[in-house]
């Protein structure tokens, strides 16, 4: 039988953070999690967009108690702010059952963050790296509670295959210019795809190395990554000319359907019953484990990405927990 919203179990008592929870796949994820009883933090950089999203859900579903959805100020490009967000959550809540690293960007121009990292990889990978590491004490504490089922879900994409072949995440410069583009070609569609692809490859490698570390420490946490498929969110359609939008809406997955893969990863009883089957895996549909590219399965690359991310943070004077 197909896995649908109706397959989501009762989540009463669980606390979940969804980054980029104010729009697209994140918004749908927040809605379904709250509808099934979880307390959900909407990690978003804009208070007005976060509150608008929460109010939209509440007006469609008045049965959801207001306090079940909270805005958590979170700008993944601002790493001090990310650490602050993790502190707020860790002092407000005594548990965090699921972290959904969902937010993502694919800017058409080459921009660098305050730390000098390219913005796509800065937000999609480094921001989530810092957030996850800063929340690990709370996640690990939750994992020690009997009967807990702690998961770290990171939304990647098949676009990981567009990552430039030359980028093997061997040094910090691979985060400063992950597209390894010709400086005269930073704004082409190809360069945008390469930067986006590198960030999505990093999401998979990050999950794999995170799972290795968690398993070595005997932490009872499942790290899992996924591709939602082509979904008709604003940014999902954004790479195509605007006139195609009506057609795209017909051929791409609806947002409700697209969000099912991350909802499966975050909540499915199948994962709880058999975590070893899912640990460190890449899914491209609910319960569909797939093999990402060779590069995404390269353990040395995963270790190297972790190392250079730590080095970039050290160079920027950002200290994360554990
Ligand atoms: N749609 C697809 O076809 C597709 C396919 C494969 C993978 N994905 C992945 O799915 C995830 C969700 O994408 P989507 O299609 O739902 O796109 P979306 O509607 O554009 O949502 C992206 C979310 O990320 C947030 N965000 C961007 N920069 C941020 C920052 N600096 N700090 C915090 N939040 C930030 C956005 O918030 P603002 O409103 O503030 O900008 C927004 O809530 C992404 O990781 C994307 O790569 C999507």
Short mmCIF file of C-alpha atoms and ligand atoms in Angstrom, two decimals:
data_model
loop_
_atom_site.label_atom_id
_atom_site.label_comp_id
_atom_site.label_asym_id
_atom_site.label_seq_id
_atom_site.Cartn_x
_atom_site.Cartn_y
_atom_site.Cartn_z
CA UNK A 1 0.00 0.00 0.00
CA UNK A 2 1.29 3.47 -0.86
CA UNK A 3 2.68 5.56 2.00
CA UNK A 4 0.57 8.72 2.37
CA UNK A 5 -0.12 11.46 4.94
CA UNK A 6 -2.51 8.97 6.52
CA UNK A 7 0.47 6.70 7.27
CA UNK A 8 2.06 9.31 9.57
CA UNK A 9 1.79 7.97 13.12
CA UNK A 10 0.60 9.91 16.14
CA UNK A 11 3.41 12.32 17.03
CA UNK A 12 2.02 13.63 20.31
CA UNK A 13 4.80 14.59 22.69
CA UNK A 14 7.45 14.90 19.99
CA UNK A 15 9.34 18.13 19.35
CA UNK A 16 10.51 18.75 15.77
CA UNK A 17 12.43 21.55 14.05
CA UNK A 18 11.96 22.14 10.32
CA UNK A 19 14.34 24.61 8.68
CA UNK A 20 12.82 26.69 5.89
CA UNK A 21 9.46 25.78 7.39
CA UNK A 22 7.75 28.86 6.03
CA UNK A 23 7.34 27.84 2.41
CA UNK A 24 7.21 25.02 -0.14
CA UNK A 25 8.16 21.55 1.11
CA UNK A 26 9.04 22.88 4.57
CA UNK A 27 5.61 24.45 5.06
CA UNK A 28 3.84 21.26 4.01
CA UNK A 29 6.08 19.26 6.35
CA UNK A 30 5.30 21.58 9.28
CA UNK A 31 1.58 21.30 8.55
CA UNK A 32 1.53 17.50 8.48
CA UNK A 33 3.72 17.16 11.57
CA UNK A 34 1.51 19.55 13.56
CA UNK A 35 -1.66 17.88 12.28
CA UNK A 36 -0.34 14.59 13.64
CA UNK A 37 0.31 15.99 17.09
CA UNK A 38 3.97 17.14 17.14
CA UNK A 39 5.13 20.47 18.51
CA UNK A 40 6.87 22.02 15.53
CA UNK A 41 9.41 24.81 15.38
CA UNK A 42 9.38 26.70 12.09
CA UNK A 43 13.03 27.64 11.53
CA UNK A 44 12.87 30.78 9.38
CA UNK A 45 14.84 33.97 8.89
CA UNK A 46 11.80 36.22 8.49
CA UNK A 47 9.36 36.66 11.36
CA UNK A 48 6.60 37.91 9.08
CA UNK A 49 6.96 35.00 6.61
CA UNK A 50 7.11 32.48 9.47
CA UNK A 51 4.03 33.91 11.18
CA UNK A 52 2.15 34.16 7.90
CA UNK A 53 2.91 30.48 7.26
CA UNK A 54 1.77 29.46 10.76
CA UNK A 55 -1.42 31.52 10.43
CA UNK A 56 -2.11 29.98 7.02
CA UNK A 57 -1.94 26.49 8.54
CA UNK A 58 -4.04 27.52 11.54
CA UNK A 59 -6.73 29.06 9.36
CA UNK A 60 -6.94 25.88 7.22
CA UNK A 61 -6.79 23.61 10.27
CA UNK A 62 -8.35 25.31 13.29
CA UNK A 63 -8.16 22.01 15.18
CA UNK A 64 -4.38 22.50 15.62
CA UNK A 65 -3.68 24.21 18.96
CA UNK A 66 -1.85 27.51 18.36
CA UNK A 67 1.04 26.67 20.66
CA UNK A 68 1.89 23.61 18.57
CA UNK A 69 3.71 25.73 15.96
CA UNK A 70 6.39 28.19 17.02
CA UNK A 71 8.69 30.44 15.03
CA UNK A 72 12.40 29.87 15.69
CA UNK A 73 14.47 32.77 14.31
CA UNK A 74 17.05 31.09 12.09
CA UNK A 75 19.19 32.55 9.32
CA UNK A 76 21.38 29.73 8.03
CA UNK A 77 23.71 32.17 6.32
CA UNK A 78 24.49 33.88 9.63
CA UNK A 79 26.40 31.26 11.62
CA UNK A 80 26.33 33.14 14.95
CA UNK A 81 22.57 33.36 14.51
CA UNK A 82 22.42 29.60 13.84
CA UNK A 83 24.28 28.92 17.11
CA UNK A 84 21.93 31.33 18.90
CA UNK A 85 18.88 29.53 17.45
CA UNK A 86 20.21 26.19 18.71
CA UNK A 87 20.76 27.76 22.16
CA UNK A 88 17.21 29.11 22.26
CA UNK A 89 15.77 25.73 21.34
CA UNK A 90 18.04 23.86 23.77
CA UNK A 91 17.05 26.10 26.67
CA UNK A 92 13.33 26.17 25.82
CA UNK A 93 12.86 22.45 25.18
CA UNK A 94 14.06 19.41 27.09
CA UNK A 95 13.86 17.22 23.99
CA UNK A 96 14.26 17.35 20.21
CA UNK A 97 13.02 14.24 18.46
CA UNK A 98 13.53 15.20 14.83
CA UNK A 99 15.59 17.82 13.03
CA UNK A 100 14.55 18.36 9.41
CA UNK A 101 17.29 20.20 7.53
CA UNK A 102 15.03 21.32 4.69
CA UNK A 103 15.91 24.93 3.78
CA UNK A 104 17.74 25.40 0.52
CA UNK A 105 18.71 28.00 -2.04
CA UNK A 106 20.11 28.08 -5.56
CA UNK A 107 21.10 31.68 -6.26
CA UNK A 108 21.89 32.61 -9.84
CA UNK A 109 24.82 34.80 -8.92
CA UNK A 110 28.08 34.10 -7.15
CA UNK A 111 27.76 35.55 -3.67
CA UNK A 112 29.90 34.90 -0.61
CA UNK A 113 28.87 34.77 3.03
CA UNK A 114 30.46 36.85 5.80
CA UNK A 115 32.91 33.96 6.32
CA UNK A 116 33.91 34.05 2.63
CA UNK A 117 32.10 30.84 1.71
CA UNK A 118 30.03 30.61 -1.46
CA UNK A 119 26.43 31.29 -0.46
CA UNK A 120 24.73 28.13 -1.84
CA UNK A 121 27.02 25.77 0.03
CA UNK A 122 27.20 28.22 2.93
CA UNK A 123 23.43 28.02 3.53
CA UNK A 124 22.58 24.52 2.30
CA UNK A 125 25.53 22.71 3.86
CA UNK A 126 27.53 24.81 6.32
CA UNK A 127 24.49 26.43 7.99
CA UNK A 128 22.91 23.00 8.52
CA UNK A 129 26.26 21.55 9.67
CA UNK A 130 26.52 24.19 12.40
CA UNK A 131 22.85 23.83 13.34
CA UNK A 132 23.04 20.05 13.60
CA UNK A 133 26.26 20.07 15.61
CA UNK A 134 24.91 22.72 17.95
CA UNK A 135 21.74 20.70 18.53
CA UNK A 136 23.50 17.34 18.99
CA UNK A 137 23.60 17.54 22.81
CA UNK A 138 19.81 17.95 22.89
CA UNK A 139 19.28 15.27 20.24
CA UNK A 140 21.59 12.86 22.07
CA UNK A 141 19.88 13.54 25.40
CA UNK A 142 16.53 12.78 23.74
CA UNK A 143 17.94 9.58 22.26
CA UNK A 144 18.70 8.34 25.79
CA UNK A 145 15.06 8.60 26.83
CA UNK A 146 13.53 5.11 26.75
CA UNK A 147 11.28 4.61 23.72
CA UNK A 148 12.69 7.60 21.84
CA UNK A 149 13.19 7.64 18.07
CA UNK A 150 15.54 10.46 17.16
CA UNK A 151 16.20 11.36 13.52
CA UNK A 152 18.17 13.93 11.57
CA UNK A 153 16.68 14.34 8.10
CA UNK A 154 18.54 16.35 5.46
CA UNK A 155 16.85 17.28 2.19
CA UNK A 156 19.21 16.77 -0.74
CA UNK A 157 18.45 16.38 -4.45
CA UNK A 158 19.36 14.26 -7.46
CA UNK A 159 20.98 17.49 -8.59
CA UNK A 160 23.97 16.27 -6.51
CA UNK A 161 25.02 14.72 -9.81
CA UNK A 162 25.67 18.24 -11.20
CA UNK A 163 28.44 18.80 -8.65
CA UNK A 164 31.61 19.64 -10.57
CA UNK A 165 33.84 16.62 -11.10
CA UNK A 166 36.88 18.65 -10.10
CA UNK A 167 35.53 19.41 -6.62
CA UNK A 168 36.59 16.69 -4.20
CA UNK A 169 36.17 18.76 -1.05
CA UNK A 170 39.87 18.57 -0.31
CA UNK A 171 40.41 22.11 0.98
CA UNK A 172 38.51 25.15 2.23
CA UNK A 173 38.75 26.65 -1.25
CA UNK A 174 36.27 23.99 -2.36
CA UNK A 175 33.71 25.68 -0.08
CA UNK A 176 34.76 29.15 -1.18
CA UNK A 177 34.14 28.33 -4.84
CA UNK A 178 32.41 24.92 -4.95
CA UNK A 179 31.32 25.38 -8.54
CA UNK A 180 34.99 25.76 -9.49
CA UNK A 181 33.65 27.99 -12.20
CA UNK A 182 35.40 30.19 -14.66
CA UNK A 183 35.16 33.63 -12.98
CA UNK A 184 33.74 34.96 -16.26
CA UNK A 185 30.94 32.42 -16.07
CA UNK A 186 29.65 32.78 -12.51
CA UNK A 187 26.13 33.77 -13.58
CA UNK A 188 25.38 31.12 -16.20
CA UNK A 189 22.71 28.48 -15.58
CA UNK A 190 25.43 25.83 -15.75
CA UNK A 191 27.45 27.53 -12.99
CA UNK A 192 24.32 27.88 -10.81
CA UNK A 193 23.58 24.16 -11.23
CA UNK A 194 27.16 23.25 -10.36
CA UNK A 195 27.07 25.29 -7.16
CA UNK A 196 23.66 23.88 -6.23
CA UNK A 197 24.83 20.35 -7.13
CA UNK A 198 27.91 20.70 -4.92
CA UNK A 199 25.74 21.79 -1.99
CA UNK A 200 23.35 18.86 -2.47
CA UNK A 201 26.27 16.43 -2.77
CA UNK A 202 27.53 17.91 0.51
CA UNK A 203 24.11 17.20 2.11
CA UNK A 204 24.50 13.49 1.33
CA UNK A 205 28.15 13.25 2.35
CA UNK A 206 27.34 15.13 5.56
CA UNK A 207 24.57 12.65 6.40
CA UNK A 208 26.83 9.67 5.77
CA UNK A 209 29.68 10.97 7.90
CA UNK A 210 27.28 12.13 10.62
CA UNK A 211 25.78 8.64 10.75
CA UNK A 212 29.27 7.10 10.96
CA UNK A 213 30.11 9.32 13.91
CA UNK A 214 26.79 8.67 15.67
CA UNK A 215 27.14 4.93 15.20
CA UNK A 216 30.73 4.96 16.49
CA UNK A 217 29.51 6.80 19.59
CA UNK A 218 26.64 4.36 19.99
CA UNK A 219 24.17 7.25 19.84
CA UNK A 220 20.73 5.92 19.05
CA UNK A 221 20.04 8.43 16.24
CA UNK A 222 19.17 7.87 12.57
CA UNK A 223 20.61 10.31 10.03
CA UNK A 224 18.90 10.05 6.67
CA UNK A 225 18.85 12.05 3.43
CA UNK A 226 16.56 12.27 0.44
CA UNK A 227 15.53 13.68 -2.89
CA UNK A 228 11.91 14.88 -2.92
CA UNK A 229 11.76 14.68 -6.74
CA UNK A 230 10.77 17.56 -8.99
CA UNK A 231 8.20 19.47 -6.94
CA UNK A 232 6.15 22.47 -8.05
CA UNK A 233 7.32 24.83 -5.30
CA UNK A 234 8.25 28.38 -6.32
CA UNK A 235 11.94 27.55 -6.32
CA UNK A 236 11.40 24.10 -7.82
CA UNK A 237 9.85 25.82 -10.83
CA UNK A 238 12.18 28.81 -10.58
CA UNK A 239 14.85 27.34 -12.82
CA UNK A 240 12.41 27.27 -15.77
CA UNK A 241 11.01 30.23 -17.72
CA UNK A 242 7.87 31.66 -16.02
CA UNK A 243 5.60 30.99 -19.02
CA UNK A 244 6.05 27.27 -18.43
CA UNK A 245 4.61 27.42 -14.90
CA UNK A 246 1.07 26.19 -15.74
CA UNK A 247 2.53 23.18 -17.59
CA UNK A 248 5.10 22.53 -14.89
CA UNK A 249 2.37 22.42 -12.25
CA UNK A 250 0.83 19.57 -14.21
CA UNK A 251 3.99 17.54 -14.73
CA UNK A 252 5.85 18.14 -11.47
CA UNK A 253 4.83 16.58 -8.15
CA UNK A 254 2.40 18.60 -6.04
CA UNK A 255 3.93 20.04 -2.87
CA UNK A 256 1.80 17.65 -0.79
CA UNK A 257 3.12 14.65 -2.68
CA UNK A 258 6.68 15.98 -2.82
CA UNK A 259 6.81 16.40 0.97
CA UNK A 260 5.96 12.75 1.57
CA UNK A 261 9.55 11.53 1.25
CA UNK A 262 10.84 13.80 4.00
CA UNK A 263 7.74 13.05 6.09
CA UNK A 264 8.49 9.34 5.70
CA UNK A 265 12.10 9.91 6.79
CA UNK A 266 10.98 12.00 9.76
CA UNK A 267 8.09 9.90 11.03
CA UNK A 268 7.56 6.48 9.41
CA UNK A 269 7.13 3.53 11.74
CA UNK A 270 9.09 1.48 9.19
CA UNK A 271 12.20 3.50 10.13
CA UNK A 272 11.54 3.13 13.86
CA UNK A 273 11.13 -0.62 13.53
CA UNK A 274 14.25 -1.19 11.47
CA UNK A 275 16.60 1.82 11.86
CA UNK A 276 19.67 -0.06 10.60
CA UNK A 277 18.04 -0.39 7.19
CA UNK A 278 17.75 3.41 6.88
CA UNK A 279 20.80 4.77 8.74
CA UNK A 280 22.85 7.01 6.45
CA UNK A 281 20.67 6.15 3.45
CA UNK A 282 19.40 8.26 0.54
CA UNK A 283 15.70 7.93 -0.33
CA UNK A 284 13.99 9.13 -3.49
CA UNK A 285 10.43 8.41 -2.41
CA UNK A 286 8.68 7.16 0.70
CA UNK A 287 10.48 3.92 1.63
CA UNK A 288 12.48 4.01 -1.62
CA UNK A 289 16.15 3.63 -0.77
CA UNK A 290 18.27 4.60 -3.76
CA UNK A 291 21.97 4.77 -4.56
CA UNK A 292 23.25 8.30 -5.08
CA UNK A 293 26.29 9.01 -7.29
CA UNK A 294 29.64 7.26 -6.74
CA UNK A 295 30.98 10.47 -5.26
CA UNK A 296 28.11 10.68 -2.78
CA UNK A 297 28.98 7.16 -1.59
CA UNK A 298 32.69 7.84 -1.21
CA UNK A 299 33.53 7.59 2.51
CA UNK A 300 36.87 9.37 2.11
CA UNK A 301 35.11 12.31 0.46
CA UNK A 302 32.59 12.41 3.32
CA UNK A 303 35.41 12.50 5.88
CA UNK A 304 37.23 15.14 3.89
CA UNK A 305 34.13 17.36 3.60
CA UNK A 306 33.64 17.13 7.38
CA UNK A 307 37.27 18.06 7.97
CA UNK A 308 37.30 21.08 5.63
CA UNK A 309 33.97 22.31 7.02
CA UNK A 310 35.49 22.23 10.52
CA UNK A 311 38.58 24.01 9.16
CA UNK A 312 36.47 26.71 7.50
CA UNK A 313 34.59 27.27 10.76
CA UNK A 314 37.85 27.42 12.74
CA UNK A 315 39.26 29.91 10.22
CA UNK A 316 36.13 32.04 10.70
CA UNK A 317 36.37 31.79 14.49
CA UNK A 318 33.07 29.92 14.76
CA UNK A 319 33.13 27.35 17.52
CA UNK A 320 30.47 24.66 17.46
CA UNK A 321 29.67 22.26 20.24
CA UNK A 322 31.13 18.65 20.27
N1 LIG B 1 11.23 21.77 -5.29
C1 LIG B 1 11.99 20.86 -5.85
O1 LIG B 1 11.74 20.44 -6.99
C2 LIG B 1 13.17 20.29 -5.12
C3 LIG B 1 13.86 19.21 -5.71
C4 LIG B 1 14.95 18.66 -5.03
C5 LIG B 1 15.32 19.17 -3.79
N2 LIG B 1 14.65 20.23 -3.25
C6 LIG B 1 15.09 20.73 -1.94
O2 LIG B 1 13.97 20.86 -1.09
C7 LIG B 1 14.22 21.84 -0.09
C8 LIG B 1 13.04 22.77 0.02
O3 LIG B 1 12.91 23.45 -1.22
P1 LIG B 1 11.54 24.07 -1.76
O4 LIG B 1 11.38 23.59 -3.13
O5 LIG B 1 10.47 23.87 -0.76
O6 LIG B 1 11.95 25.60 -1.87
P2 LIG B 1 11.37 26.93 -1.23
O7 LIG B 1 9.88 26.95 -1.25
O8 LIG B 1 12.11 28.04 -1.88
O9 LIG B 1 11.82 26.83 0.28
C9 LIG B 1 13.12 27.09 0.67
C10 LIG B 1 13.08 27.51 2.13
O10 LIG B 1 14.42 27.75 2.55
C11 LIG B 1 14.42 28.95 3.32
N3 LIG B 1 15.71 29.61 3.34
C12 LIG B 1 16.43 30.11 2.32
N4 LIG B 1 17.53 30.73 2.78
C13 LIG B 1 17.50 30.60 4.13
C14 LIG B 1 18.36 31.04 5.16
N5 LIG B 1 19.47 31.77 4.92
N6 LIG B 1 18.03 30.75 6.44
C15 LIG B 1 16.90 30.05 6.73
N7 LIG B 1 16.04 29.63 5.79
C16 LIG B 1 16.35 29.90 4.50
C17 LIG B 1 13.40 29.81 2.60
O11 LIG B 1 13.02 30.90 3.43
P3 LIG B 1 12.69 32.38 2.83
O12 LIG B 1 11.21 32.40 2.59
O13 LIG B 1 13.12 33.30 3.93
O14 LIG B 1 13.49 32.55 1.58
C18 LIG B 1 12.30 28.81 2.37
O15 LIG B 1 11.50 28.67 3.52
C19 LIG B 1 15.53 22.52 -0.50
O16 LIG B 1 16.59 21.99 0.27
C20 LIG B 1 15.70 22.12 -1.97
O17 LIG B 1 17.05 22.10 -2.34
C21 LIG B 1 13.58 20.79 -3.88
#
